[in-house]
Coordinates of C-alpha atoms in Angstrom, one line a residue:
Chain A
M1 CA 24.3 -59.7 33.5
S2 CA 27.9 -58.5 33.2
K3 CA 27.0 -56.4 30.3
I4 CA 24.4 -55.0 32.9
F5 CA 26.8 -54.4 35.3
I6 CA 29.4 -52.8 32.9
A7 CA 26.7 -50.4 31.8
F8 CA 25.6 -49.7 35.5
S9 CA 29.3 -49.0 36.5
I10 CA 29.5 -46.7 33.2
F11 CA 26.7 -45.1 35.0
V12 CA 27.9 -44.5 38.5
L13 CA 30.9 -42.7 37.1
V14 CA 29.4 -40.8 34.8
I15 CA 27.1 -39.4 37.5
A16 CA 30.4 -39.4 39.9
C17 CA 32.2 -37.1 37.4
V18 CA 29.1 -34.8 36.9
K19 CA 28.9 -34.5 40.7
E20 CA 32.1 -33.7 41.3
K21 CA 32.2 -30.9 38.3
N22 CA 29.3 -29.4 40.5
D23 CA 30.8 -29.6 43.8
A24 CA 34.1 -28.1 42.3
E25 CA 32.3 -25.4 40.8
Q26 CA 29.7 -24.6 43.6
N27 CA 33.2 -24.8 46.1
F28 CA 34.7 -21.9 44.2
S29 CA 33.2 -19.0 46.3
I30 CA 34.6 -16.5 48.0
R31 CA 34.7 -17.3 52.0
I32 CA 33.0 -14.2 53.6
P33 CA 34.5 -14.0 56.9
D34 CA 32.0 -14.2 60.2
H35 CA 33.5 -11.2 61.6
F36 CA 34.0 -8.8 59.3
P37 CA 31.3 -6.1 58.3
A38 CA 29.0 -6.5 55.3
V39 CA 30.2 -6.9 52.0
N40 CA 30.0 -3.3 50.0
Y41 CA 30.6 -4.9 46.5
D42 CA 27.4 -6.2 44.5
L43 CA 28.4 -10.1 43.8
T44 CA 25.1 -10.9 42.1
L45 CA 25.9 -8.4 38.9
N46 CA 29.3 -10.3 38.7
P47 CA 29.1 -13.8 40.2
I48 CA 32.0 -15.6 41.1
S49 CA 33.3 -18.4 39.0
K50 CA 36.4 -20.7 38.4
E51 CA 36.6 -19.7 35.1
G52 CA 36.1 -15.4 35.7
F53 CA 38.5 -15.5 38.2
E54 CA 41.3 -17.7 36.7
L55 CA 40.5 -15.1 33.8
G56 CA 41.0 -12.1 35.7
R57 CA 44.3 -13.4 37.0
K58 CA 45.7 -13.8 34.0
L59 CA 44.7 -10.6 32.9
F60 CA 46.0 -9.1 36.2
Y61 CA 49.3 -10.2 35.8
D62 CA 49.5 -9.5 32.0
P63 CA 51.3 -6.5 30.7
I64 CA 49.6 -6.8 27.7
L65 CA 47.0 -4.3 29.3
S66 CA 50.1 -1.1 29.3
R67 CA 50.8 0.8 26.0
D68 CA 54.1 -1.3 25.5
S69 CA 53.0 -4.4 26.9
S70 CA 55.9 -3.6 30.0
I71 CA 53.5 -3.2 32.9
S72 CA 51.1 -5.3 34.5
C73 CA 48.9 -4.8 36.9
G74 CA 51.1 -7.1 39.2
S75 CA 54.3 -4.8 38.6
C76 CA 52.6 -2.6 41.5
H77 CA 51.2 -4.9 43.1
Q78 CA 52.7 -7.9 44.3
Q79 CA 51.5 -10.3 46.1
S80 CA 54.8 -10.7 48.4
A81 CA 54.6 -7.3 49.5
G82 CA 50.5 -7.5 50.3
F83 CA 49.7 -6.6 46.8
T84 CA 51.6 -3.4 47.2
Q85 CA 55.2 -2.3 45.6
H86 CA 57.7 -3.6 47.5
G87 CA 59.7 -0.5 49.0
H88 CA 58.8 1.8 46.8
D89 CA 57.1 5.0 48.5
I90 CA 55.6 6.0 45.1
S91 CA 55.4 3.2 42.0
H92 CA 57.4 3.1 38.7
G93 CA 55.0 3.1 36.3
I94 CA 55.5 3.0 32.4
D95 CA 58.6 4.2 30.6
D96 CA 59.9 4.5 34.5
L97 CA 57.6 7.2 34.9
L98 CA 57.2 8.1 38.7
G99 CA 53.5 8.2 40.1
T100 CA 52.2 10.4 43.2
R101 CA 51.3 8.4 45.4
N102 CA 52.0 4.9 46.9
A103 CA 50.5 1.7 45.7
L104 CA 47.4 0.8 47.7
P105 CA 47.0 -3.1 48.6
V106 CA 44.9 -5.4 46.6
M107 CA 43.1 -6.5 49.5
N108 CA 39.8 -7.0 51.0
L109 CA 38.5 -4.8 48.4
I110 CA 34.5 -6.1 48.1
W111 CA 34.7 -4.2 51.6
N112 CA 35.7 -1.2 50.6
K113 CA 33.1 1.7 50.2
S114 CA 35.4 4.2 47.7
F115 CA 38.9 3.2 46.4
F116 CA 42.5 5.5 45.9
W117 CA 44.1 7.5 48.6
D118 CA 41.4 10.3 47.6
G119 CA 38.2 8.1 46.8
G120 CA 37.7 9.6 43.6
V121 CA 36.2 6.0 42.3
H122 CA 33.2 4.5 44.2
N123 CA 32.6 0.6 42.7
L124 CA 35.4 -1.7 42.4
D125 CA 34.8 -2.6 38.6
F126 CA 36.0 1.2 37.5
V127 CA 39.6 1.0 39.5
P128 CA 41.3 -0.5 36.9
I129 CA 40.4 1.8 34.5
N130 CA 42.7 4.8 36.5
A131 CA 45.8 2.4 36.3
I132 CA 45.5 1.0 32.8
T133 CA 45.1 4.6 31.1
S134 CA 47.0 6.7 33.5
K135 CA 50.1 8.7 31.6
V136 CA 52.8 7.3 34.2
E137 CA 51.0 4.0 35.2
M138 CA 50.1 1.5 31.6
D139 CA 49.2 4.6 29.6
E140 CA 47.1 2.4 27.6
S141 CA 43.7 3.4 26.2
L142 CA 40.5 0.8 27.2
E143 CA 39.8 0.9 23.6
N144 CA 43.3 -0.2 22.4
A145 CA 43.9 -3.0 25.3
I146 CA 40.1 -4.3 24.3
G147 CA 41.4 -4.6 20.6
K148 CA 44.3 -6.6 21.7
L149 CA 42.4 -8.7 23.6
N150 CA 40.4 -9.7 21.2
R151 CA 43.1 -10.0 18.3
H152 CA 45.0 -12.4 21.0
P153 CA 45.3 -16.2 20.5
Q154 CA 43.3 -17.1 23.9
Y155 CA 41.6 -14.3 25.6
P156 CA 38.4 -14.7 23.2
S157 CA 38.0 -18.3 23.6
L158 CA 38.5 -17.5 27.1
F159 CA 36.0 -14.9 27.7
K160 CA 33.8 -17.0 25.5
S161 CA 33.9 -19.9 27.9
W162 CA 33.6 -17.9 31.0
I163 CA 30.4 -15.8 29.5
N164 CA 29.6 -16.4 26.4
V165 CA 30.7 -13.4 24.5
D166 CA 32.1 -13.2 20.6
K167 CA 33.4 -9.9 21.1
I168 CA 35.4 -8.7 24.4
E169 CA 33.7 -5.3 25.4
S170 CA 35.3 -3.4 28.4
K171 CA 32.9 -4.4 30.6
D172 CA 34.1 -8.2 30.9
L173 CA 37.8 -6.9 30.8
L174 CA 36.5 -5.3 34.3
K175 CA 34.5 -7.8 35.4
A176 CA 37.4 -10.2 34.7
L177 CA 39.8 -8.1 37.0
S178 CA 36.9 -7.6 39.4
Q179 CA 36.9 -11.3 39.9
F180 CA 40.4 -11.7 41.0
M181 CA 40.5 -8.9 43.2
A182 CA 37.6 -9.7 44.5
F183 CA 39.0 -13.1 45.6
C184 CA 42.1 -11.3 47.3
V185 CA 40.6 -12.2 51.0
S186 CA 42.9 -11.6 53.8
A187 CA 41.6 -13.2 56.7
N188 CA 43.6 -15.9 58.3
S189 CA 46.3 -14.0 59.8
K190 CA 47.0 -14.6 63.9
Y191 CA 44.7 -12.2 64.9
D192 CA 41.5 -13.7 63.0
Q193 CA 42.5 -17.4 64.2
S194 CA 42.7 -16.3 67.9
L195 CA 38.7 -15.3 67.3
Q196 CA 37.8 -19.1 66.9
V197 CA 37.0 -21.5 69.5
N198 CA 39.4 -23.6 70.3
S199 CA 42.2 -22.0 68.2
V200 CA 45.8 -20.2 68.7
Q201 CA 45.6 -17.3 71.4
L202 CA 47.1 -13.8 71.9
T203 CA 49.5 -13.5 74.0
S204 CA 49.1 -11.5 76.7
D205 CA 51.4 -8.4 75.3
E206 CA 49.5 -9.1 72.1
F207 CA 46.7 -8.8 73.8
E208 CA 47.4 -5.7 75.3
G209 CA 48.3 -4.3 71.8
L210 CA 45.4 -4.8 70.7
Q211 CA 43.4 -3.3 73.3
L212 CA 46.1 -0.2 73.1
V213 CA 44.7 0.0 69.2
N214 CA 41.2 -0.3 70.0
T215 CA 41.3 2.8 72.7
K216 CA 44.1 4.7 70.8
C217 CA 44.0 4.0 67.3
S218 CA 40.1 4.0 66.8
P219 CA 37.8 5.1 65.5
C220 CA 39.8 5.5 62.4
H221 CA 41.3 2.0 62.5
S222 CA 38.1 0.5 63.6
T223 CA 36.1 -2.8 62.7
A224 CA 38.2 -6.6 61.9
L225 CA 39.0 -4.9 58.4
F226 CA 41.0 -2.3 61.0
T227 CA 39.6 0.6 59.0
D228 CA 36.0 2.7 58.7
F229 CA 36.6 4.1 55.0
S230 CA 36.8 7.3 55.9
F231 CA 39.2 10.2 54.9
R232 CA 41.4 12.0 57.6
N233 CA 44.1 14.8 57.7
N234 CA 46.2 12.7 59.9
G235 CA 48.8 15.8 61.0
L236 CA 51.6 14.9 58.6
V237 CA 53.8 17.8 57.1
L238 CA 52.2 19.3 54.2
T239 CA 52.9 18.9 50.8
G240 CA 51.7 20.0 47.6
D241 CA 49.3 16.8 47.5
L242 CA 46.0 18.3 48.2
G243 CA 44.4 15.1 48.8
R244 CA 40.8 14.2 48.9
Y245 CA 39.6 17.9 48.5
K246 CA 41.1 16.8 44.7
A247 CA 38.2 15.0 44.1
S248 CA 35.5 16.8 46.0
L249 CA 36.7 20.5 45.8
V250 CA 35.2 20.8 49.4
D251 CA 37.7 23.0 51.6
S252 CA 37.3 20.4 54.6
D253 CA 38.7 17.5 52.6
L254 CA 42.0 19.6 52.5
Y255 CA 44.6 17.0 53.1
R256 CA 42.8 14.0 53.9
F257 CA 43.4 10.8 52.7
R258 CA 42.1 7.4 52.9
V259 CA 42.3 5.3 56.2
P260 CA 44.1 2.3 55.3
S261 CA 43.8 -0.9 57.0
L262 CA 46.5 -1.9 59.2
R263 CA 46.2 -5.7 58.1
N264 CA 49.7 -7.1 56.4
L265 CA 51.8 -4.2 57.4
S266 CA 54.8 -6.2 57.9
Y267 CA 54.3 -6.7 53.6
T268 CA 52.9 -3.6 52.9
A269 CA 56.1 -1.2 54.1
P270 CA 56.7 2.0 53.3
Y271 CA 53.3 3.8 55.0
M272 CA 51.2 6.6 54.4
H273 CA 50.1 8.5 51.3
D274 CA 53.3 9.1 49.9
G275 CA 55.1 6.2 51.6
R276 CA 57.2 8.7 53.7
F277 CA 58.1 6.2 56.3
R278 CA 59.7 3.3 56.1
T279 CA 59.1 1.7 59.3
I280 CA 56.4 1.3 61.7
D281 CA 58.5 3.1 64.7
Q282 CA 58.3 6.0 62.5
V283 CA 54.6 5.9 62.2
L284 CA 53.9 5.5 65.8
D285 CA 56.9 8.1 66.4
H286 CA 54.6 10.4 64.2
Y287 CA 51.3 9.9 66.1
A288 CA 53.0 10.1 69.4
N289 CA 55.1 13.2 68.7
K290 CA 55.3 14.7 65.4
V291 CA 51.6 15.5 64.7
V292 CA 51.4 19.4 63.2
M293 CA 48.7 21.7 62.8
S294 CA 46.7 22.8 60.0
A295 CA 42.9 23.6 59.4
T296 CA 41.8 20.4 58.9
L297 CA 43.8 18.4 61.3
D298 CA 41.7 15.3 62.6
S299 CA 39.6 16.0 65.9
N300 CA 40.8 13.1 67.4
L301 CA 44.3 13.9 67.1
I302 CA 43.7 17.6 69.0
R303 CA 43.9 17.1 72.9
K304 CA 44.0 20.0 75.4
E305 CA 47.5 18.9 76.0
G306 CA 49.0 18.7 72.9
L307 CA 48.5 17.1 68.9
G308 CA 48.8 13.4 68.8
I309 CA 47.9 10.3 70.5
P310 CA 50.2 10.2 73.9
L311 CA 52.2 6.6 73.5
T312 CA 54.9 5.5 76.1
E313 CA 57.9 2.9 74.2
E314 CA 56.0 0.4 76.4
E315 CA 52.7 0.8 74.6
K316 CA 54.6 1.2 71.3
T317 CA 55.9 -2.0 71.5
K318 CA 52.8 -3.8 72.6
I319 CA 51.1 -2.5 69.4
K320 CA 53.8 -3.6 67.0
L321 CA 53.3 -6.7 68.7
F322 CA 49.6 -6.9 67.9
L323 CA 50.1 -5.3 64.5
K324 CA 52.4 -8.4 63.9
T325 CA 49.2 -10.6 64.5
L326 CA 47.3 -9.4 61.6
D327 CA 49.9 -10.2 59.1
D328 CA 48.5 -12.9 57.2
E329 CA 51.4 -15.1 55.3
S330 CA 48.7 -17.7 54.0
F331 CA 47.3 -14.5 52.1
I332 CA 50.7 -13.6 50.8
R333 CA 52.2 -16.9 49.6
N334 CA 48.4 -18.1 48.9
P335 CA 49.2 -20.1 45.1
I336 CA 45.7 -19.4 44.1
L337 CA 46.4 -15.8 44.2
S338 CA 49.8 -15.8 42.1
E339 CA 51.4 -15.5 38.5
Q340 CA 50.7 -18.9 37.2
Chain B
M1 CA -17.9 -3.9 -18.2
K2 CA -17.0 -7.4 -16.4
F3 CA -16.4 -7.4 -12.7
N4 CA -13.3 -10.0 -12.7
L5 CA -11.3 -10.8 -9.6
L6 CA -8.7 -8.7 -10.7
N7 CA -10.8 -5.5 -11.5
I8 CA -12.3 -6.0 -7.7
L9 CA -8.9 -6.5 -6.1
F10 CA -7.6 -3.4 -8.0
A11 CA -11.1 -1.6 -6.5
I12 CA -10.6 -3.2 -2.9
G13 CA -6.8 -1.6 -3.7
L14 CA -8.0 1.6 -4.6
I15 CA -10.4 2.4 -1.8
S16 CA -7.9 1.1 0.9
F17 CA -5.3 3.7 -0.5
I18 CA -7.8 6.4 -0.5
S19 CA -8.9 5.9 3.1
F20 CA -5.4 5.5 3.9
S21 CA -4.0 8.6 2.8
C22 CA -7.2 10.5 4.2
N23 CA -6.5 9.1 7.5
D24 CA -2.8 10.4 7.2
E25 CA -4.2 13.4 9.2
H26 CA -5.4 11.5 12.0
D27 CA -2.2 9.1 12.3
N28 CA -1.8 8.1 15.8
S29 CA 1.2 5.8 15.7
P30 CA 4.4 7.2 17.1
G31 CA 6.5 8.9 15.2
S32 CA 10.4 10.1 15.2
V33 CA 11.8 13.4 15.9
V34 CA 14.7 14.8 14.7
L35 CA 17.3 17.2 17.9
E36 CA 19.8 19.2 14.9
F37 CA 22.2 21.0 16.6
D38 CA 23.6 23.3 14.5
H39 CA 27.3 24.9 15.6
R40 CA 27.7 28.2 15.0
W41 CA 30.5 31.0 16.8
G42 CA 27.9 34.2 17.0
T43 CA 26.4 34.6 14.0
Q44 CA 28.9 32.7 12.1
E45 CA 29.1 28.9 11.5
L46 CA 31.5 27.2 13.9
K47 CA 34.6 25.9 11.8
L48 CA 37.5 24.1 13.9
N49 CA 40.9 24.9 12.7
S50 CA 40.0 28.5 12.1
S51 CA 40.9 31.7 13.5
L52 CA 38.4 33.5 15.7
L53 CA 38.4 35.7 18.7
T54 CA 36.7 35.7 22.0
P55 CA 35.1 38.1 23.8
A56 CA 37.8 38.1 26.2
G57 CA 40.3 38.8 23.1
D58 CA 41.4 35.6 22.6
S59 CA 42.8 34.6 19.8
V60 CA 41.3 30.9 18.8
K61 CA 41.7 28.0 16.9
F62 CA 39.7 25.1 18.5
T63 CA 40.4 21.8 18.0
A64 CA 37.7 19.8 19.6
F65 CA 33.7 20.2 20.6
R66 CA 32.0 17.7 22.4
Y67 CA 29.3 17.5 24.7
F68 CA 26.6 15.1 26.1
I69 CA 23.1 15.5 25.8
S70 CA 21.1 13.1 27.7
N71 CA 17.6 13.1 29.5
I72 CA 15.2 14.4 26.8
S73 CA 11.8 15.1 27.2
F74 CA 9.3 17.0 24.8
L75 CA 6.4 19.1 26.2
K76 CA 3.1 19.0 24.8
A77 CA 0.7 21.6 24.1
D78 CA -1.3 20.9 27.9
G79 CA 2.1 21.4 29.4
S80 CA 2.2 17.6 30.2
E81 CA 5.9 16.2 29.0
Y82 CA 6.8 12.6 27.4
K83 CA 10.2 11.6 28.4
V84 CA 12.6 9.9 25.9
P85 CA 13.5 6.6 27.7
N86 CA 17.6 6.0 28.2
S87 CA 17.9 9.2 26.1
Y88 CA 22.3 9.5 26.3
F89 CA 23.9 11.3 23.3
L90 CA 27.6 12.8 22.8
V91 CA 27.5 15.5 20.0
D92 CA 30.5 15.7 18.4
H93 CA 31.5 18.5 16.2
E94 CA 33.9 16.5 14.0
L95 CA 31.2 14.1 13.7
D96 CA 28.5 15.4 11.5
K97 CA 26.0 12.4 12.1
S98 CA 26.4 13.0 16.2
R99 CA 24.6 16.5 15.0
E100 CA 21.6 15.0 14.1
I101 CA 19.7 13.0 16.5
T102 CA 17.1 10.9 15.6
L103 CA 14.4 9.7 18.1
T104 CA 11.8 7.1 17.6
N105 CA 9.0 5.4 19.1
I106 CA 7.5 9.5 20.1
P107 CA 4.2 9.2 21.2
A108 CA 2.0 10.8 18.4
D109 CA 1.0 14.2 19.8
D110 CA 1.7 18.1 19.2
Y111 CA 5.1 19.2 20.9
R112 CA 6.0 22.9 21.4
A113 CA 8.9 22.5 23.7
V114 CA 12.0 20.5 24.0
Q115 CA 14.2 19.6 27.2
F116 CA 17.2 17.9 28.1
I117 CA 20.4 18.0 30.0
I118 CA 23.6 19.2 29.0
G119 CA 25.6 16.4 30.3
V120 CA 24.4 13.1 32.2
D121 CA 22.3 12.7 35.0
S122 CA 24.0 11.6 38.9
A123 CA 22.0 8.3 38.5
K124 CA 24.0 7.2 34.9
S125 CA 27.1 9.0 36.6
T126 CA 27.1 6.2 39.4
T127 CA 25.5 3.1 37.9
A128 CA 27.0 -0.2 37.5
L129 CA 28.9 -1.4 34.4
D130 CA 26.1 -3.2 32.7
Q131 CA 24.4 0.1 32.4
R132 CA 27.3 1.8 30.5
T133 CA 26.7 0.9 26.8
G134 CA 27.0 2.9 23.8
V135 CA 28.4 6.7 24.2
L136 CA 28.5 5.7 28.2
D137 CA 30.8 2.8 27.3
P138 CA 34.3 4.9 29.1
A139 CA 36.2 2.4 26.7
T140 CA 34.4 3.3 23.5
G141 CA 31.8 5.7 23.4
A142 CA 32.8 8.0 25.8
Q143 CA 36.4 8.0 24.9
G144 CA 38.2 11.0 25.9
M145 CA 34.7 12.2 28.1
Y146 CA 35.4 9.9 31.0
W147 CA 37.4 10.6 34.3
A148 CA 39.1 7.5 35.3
W149 CA 40.7 8.9 38.6
N150 CA 37.4 10.7 40.2
S151 CA 34.6 8.5 38.4
G152 CA 32.6 10.5 36.0
Y153 CA 31.8 11.9 32.7
I154 CA 33.1 15.3 30.9
F155 CA 30.2 17.5 30.1
I156 CA 31.7 19.1 27.8
K157 CA 34.6 19.3 26.4
V158 CA 36.6 22.2 24.4
E159 CA 39.7 22.6 23.2
G160 CA 42.2 24.5 21.1
E161 CA 45.4 26.6 20.5
S162 CA 46.1 30.2 21.1
P163 CA 48.6 32.7 21.5
S164 CA 47.1 33.5 25.1
A165 CA 48.3 30.3 26.1
P166 CA 51.1 29.2 28.1
I167 CA 53.5 26.6 25.6
D168 CA 52.5 22.6 26.5
S169 CA 55.7 21.5 27.3
I170 CA 54.9 17.7 25.4
T171 CA 53.4 19.4 21.9
L172 CA 54.7 22.9 22.2
K173 CA 51.7 24.1 21.1
R174 CA 50.2 26.9 22.9
R175 CA 47.5 24.9 23.6
F176 CA 43.8 25.4 26.5
W177 CA 41.6 22.9 26.9
Y178 CA 38.9 23.1 29.0
H179 CA 37.0 19.8 30.1
I180 CA 33.9 20.4 32.3
G181 CA 32.2 17.6 34.9
G182 CA 30.7 17.4 37.9
F183 CA 27.4 15.3 38.7
G184 CA 27.2 16.7 42.1
G185 CA 29.3 13.6 44.1
Y186 CA 28.9 10.3 45.0
S187 CA 28.5 9.7 48.5
S188 CA 29.3 13.5 49.8
P189 CA 28.8 16.7 48.3
T190 CA 30.8 18.2 45.4
I191 CA 30.4 20.7 42.4
N192 CA 27.2 20.1 40.2
N193 CA 27.5 21.2 36.5
I194 CA 24.4 19.3 35.4
K195 CA 22.4 21.8 33.3
S196 CA 19.2 21.7 32.2
V197 CA 18.3 23.3 29.1
S198 CA 14.5 23.9 28.0
A199 CA 14.0 25.2 24.4
V200 CA 10.5 26.3 23.9
S201 CA 8.9 27.2 20.3
D202 CA 6.3 30.4 20.4
D203 CA 5.5 29.9 16.9
D204 CA 6.0 26.1 15.5
V205 CA 4.5 23.2 17.1
A206 CA 5.9 20.0 16.2
H207 CA 3.0 17.5 15.2
V208 CA 4.4 13.8 15.8
N209 CA 2.7 10.6 14.4
G210 CA 3.8 7.7 12.2
S211 CA 3.9 9.8 8.9
A212 CA 5.8 12.9 10.1
E213 CA 9.6 14.0 11.4
P214 CA 9.7 17.3 12.7
T215 CA 12.8 18.7 13.8
F216 CA 13.7 20.7 16.3
H217 CA 16.2 23.2 14.9
M218 CA 18.6 23.8 17.8
I219 CA 21.5 26.8 17.3
V220 CA 24.3 25.6 19.5
D221 CA 26.3 29.0 19.8
L222 CA 30.0 28.3 21.4
Q223 CA 30.6 32.4 22.1
E224 CA 28.6 31.7 25.0
F225 CA 30.8 29.3 26.4
F226 CA 33.4 31.9 26.9
M227 CA 30.9 34.8 28.0
N228 CA 27.5 35.9 29.7
P229 CA 27.8 36.4 32.6
T230 CA 31.7 36.1 32.9
N231 CA 34.3 36.6 29.8
L232 CA 36.5 33.5 29.8
S233 CA 40.0 34.2 29.6
I234 CA 42.6 31.9 28.1
K235 CA 45.3 34.2 29.4
Q236 CA 44.3 33.7 32.7
N237 CA 42.3 30.0 32.7
P238 CA 44.0 28.1 29.9
V239 CA 43.1 25.1 31.5
V240 CA 39.8 24.1 33.4
M241 CA 38.8 20.6 34.7
F242 CA 38.0 19.5 37.7
A243 CA 38.0 22.7 39.6
P244 CA 35.8 25.2 41.1
Y245 CA 36.2 27.5 38.7
S246 CA 34.5 25.0 36.0
T247 CA 31.3 25.9 37.6
T248 CA 31.7 29.7 36.4
I249 CA 32.2 28.2 33.0
A250 CA 29.0 25.9 33.3
N251 CA 27.0 28.9 33.9
N252 CA 28.2 30.4 30.8
Y253 CA 27.4 27.8 28.7
T254 CA 23.9 27.0 30.0
D255 CA 22.5 28.8 27.6
M256 CA 24.4 28.1 24.7
I257 CA 21.9 25.9 22.8
K258 CA 18.8 28.0 21.9
L259 CA 15.8 26.4 19.9
D260 CA 15.5 28.4 16.7
H261 CA 12.8 26.8 15.1
I262 CA 10.8 23.8 14.5
H263 CA 10.7 22.6 10.9
Q264 CA 7.4 19.7 10.1

């Protein structure tokens, strides 16, 4: 009788273990917030798994992808800075060379329809190629990067246990990085929480700030992502950077840049494509008083009375209070997204 | 004479061999076709690192000449078309093998024309990562033929040195380079430098079947890249990549590949 009992107990334990593993795997998926628009990245082509995510995270923080093993993705996309480079207007890459534009946050990228300030890349999987091969960022060929991974003591077995490949190819590297980036979802700010039933409420000033953003900053900073993914000339004093024109060669795209999200602004200063504004005050002051005319200036910024968006000091204060509610501290402190 | 088993087998073998040979003319099994790309500079053979003079009067030494050939199809005598599935090739002057493309499993028929694209079609230029294998893999096959910042393939690459070019601050050489691409844009239109080539033979026909491997002998004249209709001046345009002027160059090279003859 006791033998049967022991056997039965072992059986139950085994089942329990198997079940626990399955639950862990099943639970390892990206939570798509209800109030966000439809996801653009095709997750069926790169199904998220724990192994893939952890491998992508290891690669994201590993300088092995740069020519001299000095720079990782995480060097210019620091979690504490909302996955941008803290305090940098433009980024320092390999050999301390400077880039030309402000590092964009690795945040909510599976909703993006295109990438970079000029939208030249259309699929998340192809984004890291730019950073890895850029002469001023990681300056490594993909072929060399793949070679180093295949000769590495750990990576071949990690890739094998993830997707059962004997030899790592470029698509495997890129998909692993996408797994990590796909997981970088920021949707737990005070604003997000206020949309849940029986949860925190925005203060009346914050709520008025939200309404001001909806009326004055829309349609550009619209939806729960606070961007419409368009490219616009927002009336900055022009520099030599031609913006989206570089990627399209269409005259109407001159000086147009991506409309960035308004999320996590407290962590991602400075602002604009070249990081020219250090504070949100400077940004609001730009829209209120300093918009300059040019051939492709966005029509939303042209009024009979003048250029820009009229804002009183009180309105600016309320907008700033609301923008603070888009800070997602749980995102920048989420240990699962940190270097391990 | 004794008809033993060995003799009978021999006879059967002989008859089969003869009938097989006779049927040769009517072999309907699929065959192979070779596309041979014979690189020239005008009437002479193209050689890298040797001094040549462009139609605009610039002295040049080429160091690289590469281009994509894709979407190959063959035209039958009746005008119908056979499209070679998933046909993407990178021709590199420095790799002799790449200048001879062998296409297998072509249905038996008589073909008198070949059509293809110089470059990569827009569908493949925007497809998912898993579809980018072989020469389309940005890491290996297409290395140096892919733009990372503005996703897309470089259709044709011509590089070299010329006294007409300015000094390059890194190499201290007088270099020129032309990287021409542009598939028309992903979500909004931009330049489209995809050029189709249709090469018809008036005299020759390629008889394709399992026992014949005809060759389309193509002549590729790099000089056409520098002329007709517009003389390309290295002095004025030493570097052209993703830029409006690339369409002028693409209009030049659109007829650089011609069918010289078909040999059976």
